[in-house]
PDB file of C-alpha atoms in Angstrom:
ATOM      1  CA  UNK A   1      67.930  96.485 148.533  1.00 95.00           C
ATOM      2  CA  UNK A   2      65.771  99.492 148.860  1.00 95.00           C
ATOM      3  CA  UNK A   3      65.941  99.579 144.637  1.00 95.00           C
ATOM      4  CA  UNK A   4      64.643  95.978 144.343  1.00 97.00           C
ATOM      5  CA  UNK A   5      61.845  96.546 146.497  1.00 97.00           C
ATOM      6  CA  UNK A   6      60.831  99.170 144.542  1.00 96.00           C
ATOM      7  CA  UNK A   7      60.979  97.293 141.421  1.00 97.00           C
ATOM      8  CA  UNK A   8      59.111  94.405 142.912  1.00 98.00           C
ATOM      9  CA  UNK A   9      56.391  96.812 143.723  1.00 98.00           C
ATOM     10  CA  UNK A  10      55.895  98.602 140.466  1.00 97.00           C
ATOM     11  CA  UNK A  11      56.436  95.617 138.344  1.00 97.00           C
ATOM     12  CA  UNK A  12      52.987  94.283 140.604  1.00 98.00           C
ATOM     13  CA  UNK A  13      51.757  97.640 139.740  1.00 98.00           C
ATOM     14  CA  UNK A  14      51.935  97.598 136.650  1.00 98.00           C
ATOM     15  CA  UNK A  15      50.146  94.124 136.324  1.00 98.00           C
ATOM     16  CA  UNK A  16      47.204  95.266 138.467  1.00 98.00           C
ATOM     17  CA  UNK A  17      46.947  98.062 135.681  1.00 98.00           C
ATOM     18  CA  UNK A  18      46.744  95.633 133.028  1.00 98.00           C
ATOM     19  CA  UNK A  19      43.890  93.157 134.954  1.00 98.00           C
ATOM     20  CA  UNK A  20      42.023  96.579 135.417  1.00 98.00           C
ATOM     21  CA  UNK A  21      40.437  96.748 132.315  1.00 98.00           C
ATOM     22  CA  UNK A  22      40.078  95.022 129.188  1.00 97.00           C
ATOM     23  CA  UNK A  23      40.852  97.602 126.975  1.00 98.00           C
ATOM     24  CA  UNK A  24      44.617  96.361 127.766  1.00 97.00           C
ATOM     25  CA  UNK A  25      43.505  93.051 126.880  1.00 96.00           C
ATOM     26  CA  UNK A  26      42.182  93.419 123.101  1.00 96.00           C
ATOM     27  CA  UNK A  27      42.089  90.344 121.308  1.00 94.00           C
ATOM     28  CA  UNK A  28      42.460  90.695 117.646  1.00 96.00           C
ATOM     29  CA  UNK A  29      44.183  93.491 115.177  1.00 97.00           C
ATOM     30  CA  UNK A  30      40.604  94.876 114.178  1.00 96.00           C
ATOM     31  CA  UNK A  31      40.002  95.764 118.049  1.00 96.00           C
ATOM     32  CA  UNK A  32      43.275  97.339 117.968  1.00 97.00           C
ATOM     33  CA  UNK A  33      42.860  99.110 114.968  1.00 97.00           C
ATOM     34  CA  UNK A  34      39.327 100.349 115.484  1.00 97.00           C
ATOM     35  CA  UNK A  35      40.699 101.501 119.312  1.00 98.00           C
ATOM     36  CA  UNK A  36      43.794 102.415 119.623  1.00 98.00           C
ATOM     37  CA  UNK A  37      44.825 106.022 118.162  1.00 97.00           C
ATOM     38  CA  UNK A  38      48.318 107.184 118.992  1.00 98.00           C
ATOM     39  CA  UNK A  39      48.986 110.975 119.498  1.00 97.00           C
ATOM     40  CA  UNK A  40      51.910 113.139 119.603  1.00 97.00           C
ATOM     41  CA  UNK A  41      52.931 112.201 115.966  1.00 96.00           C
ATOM     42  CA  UNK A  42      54.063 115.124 113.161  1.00 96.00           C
ATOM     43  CA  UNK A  43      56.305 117.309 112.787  1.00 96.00           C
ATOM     44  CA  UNK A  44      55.354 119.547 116.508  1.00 93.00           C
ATOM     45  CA  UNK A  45      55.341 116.230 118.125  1.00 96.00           C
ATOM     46  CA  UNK A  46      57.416 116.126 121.482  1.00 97.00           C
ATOM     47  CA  UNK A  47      60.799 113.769 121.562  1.00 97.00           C
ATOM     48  CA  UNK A  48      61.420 110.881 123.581  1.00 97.00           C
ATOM     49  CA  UNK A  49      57.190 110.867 124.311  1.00 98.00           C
ATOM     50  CA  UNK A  50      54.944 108.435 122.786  1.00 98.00           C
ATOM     51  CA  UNK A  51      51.379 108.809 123.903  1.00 98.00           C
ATOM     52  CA  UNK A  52      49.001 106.498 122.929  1.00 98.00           C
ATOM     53  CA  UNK A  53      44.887 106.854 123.406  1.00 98.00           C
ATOM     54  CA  UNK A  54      42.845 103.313 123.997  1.00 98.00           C
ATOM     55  CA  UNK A  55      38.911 104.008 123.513  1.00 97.00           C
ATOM     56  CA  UNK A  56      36.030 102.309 125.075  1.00 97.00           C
ATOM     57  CA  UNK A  57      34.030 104.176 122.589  1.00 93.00           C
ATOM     58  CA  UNK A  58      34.120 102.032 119.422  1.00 90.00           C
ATOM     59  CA  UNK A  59      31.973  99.431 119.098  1.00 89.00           C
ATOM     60  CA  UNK A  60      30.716  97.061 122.255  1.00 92.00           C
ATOM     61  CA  UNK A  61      31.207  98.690 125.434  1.00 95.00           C
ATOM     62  CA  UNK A  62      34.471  96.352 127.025  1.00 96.00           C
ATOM     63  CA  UNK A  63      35.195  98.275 130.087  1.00 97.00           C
ATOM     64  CA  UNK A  64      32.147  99.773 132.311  1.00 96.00           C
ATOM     65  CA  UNK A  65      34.063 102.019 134.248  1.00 96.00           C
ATOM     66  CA  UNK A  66      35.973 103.779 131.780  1.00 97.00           C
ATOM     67  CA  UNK A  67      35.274 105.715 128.114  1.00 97.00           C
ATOM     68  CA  UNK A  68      39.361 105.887 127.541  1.00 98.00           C
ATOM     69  CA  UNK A  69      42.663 105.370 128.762  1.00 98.00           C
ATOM     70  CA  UNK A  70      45.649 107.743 127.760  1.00 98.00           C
ATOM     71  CA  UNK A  71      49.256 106.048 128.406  1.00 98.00           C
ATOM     72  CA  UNK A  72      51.880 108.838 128.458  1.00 98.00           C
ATOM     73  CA  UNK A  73      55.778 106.880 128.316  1.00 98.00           C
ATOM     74  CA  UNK A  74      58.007 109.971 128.807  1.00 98.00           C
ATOM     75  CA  UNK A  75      61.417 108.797 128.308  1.00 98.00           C
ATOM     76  CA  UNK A  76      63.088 111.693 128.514  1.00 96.00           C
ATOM     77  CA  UNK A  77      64.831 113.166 131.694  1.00 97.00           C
ATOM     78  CA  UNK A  78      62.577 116.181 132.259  1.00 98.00           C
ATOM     79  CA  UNK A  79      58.889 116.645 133.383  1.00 98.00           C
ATOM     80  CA  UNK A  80      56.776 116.660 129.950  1.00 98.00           C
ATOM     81  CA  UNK A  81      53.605 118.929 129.450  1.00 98.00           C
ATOM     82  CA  UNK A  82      51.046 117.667 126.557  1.00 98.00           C
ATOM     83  CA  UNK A  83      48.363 118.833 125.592  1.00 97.00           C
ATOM     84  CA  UNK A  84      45.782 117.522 123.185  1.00 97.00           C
ATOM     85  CA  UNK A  85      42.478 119.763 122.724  1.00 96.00           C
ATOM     86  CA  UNK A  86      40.576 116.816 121.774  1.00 96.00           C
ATOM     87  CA  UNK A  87      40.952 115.363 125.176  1.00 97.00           C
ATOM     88  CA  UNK A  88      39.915 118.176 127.380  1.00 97.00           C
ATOM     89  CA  UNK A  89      37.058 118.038 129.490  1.00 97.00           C
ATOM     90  CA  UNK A  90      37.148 114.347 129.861  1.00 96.00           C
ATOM     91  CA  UNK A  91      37.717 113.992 133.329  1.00 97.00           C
ATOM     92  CA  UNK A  92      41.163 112.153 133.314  1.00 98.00           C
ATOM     93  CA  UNK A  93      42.847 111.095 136.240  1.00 98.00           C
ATOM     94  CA  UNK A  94      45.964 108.757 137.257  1.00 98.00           C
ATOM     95  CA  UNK A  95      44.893 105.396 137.671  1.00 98.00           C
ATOM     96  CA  UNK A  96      43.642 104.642 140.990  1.00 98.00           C
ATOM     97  CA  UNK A  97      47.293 102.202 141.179  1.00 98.00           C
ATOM     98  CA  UNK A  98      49.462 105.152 140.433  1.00 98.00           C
ATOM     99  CA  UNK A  99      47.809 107.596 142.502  1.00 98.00           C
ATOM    100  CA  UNK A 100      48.964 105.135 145.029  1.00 98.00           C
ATOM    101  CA  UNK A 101      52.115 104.320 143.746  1.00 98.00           C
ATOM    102  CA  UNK A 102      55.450 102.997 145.795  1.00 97.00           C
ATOM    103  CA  UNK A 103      56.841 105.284 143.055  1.00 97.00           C
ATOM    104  CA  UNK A 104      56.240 108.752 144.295  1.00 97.00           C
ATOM    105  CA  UNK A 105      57.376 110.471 141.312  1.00 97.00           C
ATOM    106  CA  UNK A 106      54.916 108.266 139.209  1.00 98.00           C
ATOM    107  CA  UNK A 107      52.152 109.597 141.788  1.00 98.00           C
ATOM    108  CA  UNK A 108      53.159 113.307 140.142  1.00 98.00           C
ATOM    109  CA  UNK A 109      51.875 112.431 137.061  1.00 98.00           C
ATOM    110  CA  UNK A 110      48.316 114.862 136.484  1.00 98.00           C
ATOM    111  CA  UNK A 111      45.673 115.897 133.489  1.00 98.00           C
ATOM    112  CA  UNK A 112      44.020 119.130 133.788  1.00 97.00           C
ATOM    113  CA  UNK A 113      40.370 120.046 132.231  1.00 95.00           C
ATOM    114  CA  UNK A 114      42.299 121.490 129.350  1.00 97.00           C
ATOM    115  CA  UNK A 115      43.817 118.243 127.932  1.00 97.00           C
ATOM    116  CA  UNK A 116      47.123 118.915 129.366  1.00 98.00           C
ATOM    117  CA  UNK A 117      48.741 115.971 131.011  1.00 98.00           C
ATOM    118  CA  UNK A 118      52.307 116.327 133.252  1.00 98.00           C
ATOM    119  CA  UNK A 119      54.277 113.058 133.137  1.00 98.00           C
ATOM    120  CA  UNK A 120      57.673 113.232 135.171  1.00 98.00           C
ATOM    121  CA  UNK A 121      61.105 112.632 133.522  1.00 98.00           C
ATOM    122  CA  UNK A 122      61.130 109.037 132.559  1.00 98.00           C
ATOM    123  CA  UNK A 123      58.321 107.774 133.799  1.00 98.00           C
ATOM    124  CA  UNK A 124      55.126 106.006 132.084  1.00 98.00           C
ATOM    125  CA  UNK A 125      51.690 107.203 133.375  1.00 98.00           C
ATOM    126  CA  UNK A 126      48.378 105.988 132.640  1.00 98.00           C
ATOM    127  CA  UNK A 127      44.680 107.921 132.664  1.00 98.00           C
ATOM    128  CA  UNK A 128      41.592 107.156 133.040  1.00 98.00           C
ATOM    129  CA  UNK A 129      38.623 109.007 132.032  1.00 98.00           C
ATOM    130  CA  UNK A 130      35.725 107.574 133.506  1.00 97.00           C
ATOM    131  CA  UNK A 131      32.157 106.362 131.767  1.00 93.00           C
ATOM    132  CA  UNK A 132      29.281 108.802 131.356  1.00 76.00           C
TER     133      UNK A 132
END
């Protein structure tokens, strides 16, 4: 019982992330293309990670309250540390949903100014670096 609660309440999670901003919502392929950029590709990249970078930067400004959102799915077992130089600085942090999560290893997730994010074993985190 205890499990299916705990579904219930990330599955609403994870819907609340998606209303939060309409970078999630992109309408057509050229948004998409001209937006989305995913990282950890090549021949260094990490296994089992795909980490993907959304941009409020391009074009019209969608979403006030954020420049970018990094989405981190980590599905391996152990804790993953990436780092990407060309996000440092930025001022990432969980989303405000996560940071509150009924999933408390979710809530472990963290960026640091150096463009290094932590993502716990099989878990998906998002980021949020704010406008300005």
């Amino acid at each position: 019982a205890d499990d299916i609660r705990l579904c219930y309440a990330v599955f609403r999670e994870w819907a609340e992330i998606r209303r939060s901003s309409p970078l999630f919502r992109l309408q057509t392929a050229e948004e998409i293309s001209a937006r989305l950029r995913f990282l950890n590709t090549g021949p260094d990249q990490i296994p089992g990670v795909i980490v993907m970078e959304i941009s409020d930067t391009v074009g019209a400004d969608l979403d006030p309250n954020a420049s970018a959102i990094v989405v981190i799915f980590n599905a391996a077992p152990a804790d993953v540390l990436f780092t990407d130089e060309s996000l440092a600085g930025q001022g990432y942090a969980l989303h405000a949903v996560q940071a509150q999560s009924a999933d408390a290893v979710a809530q472990r997730s963290s960026y640091d100014a150096r463009g290094a994010f932590l993502v716990p074993g099989r878990t998906t985190a998002v980021f949020v670096a704010p406008q300005g």
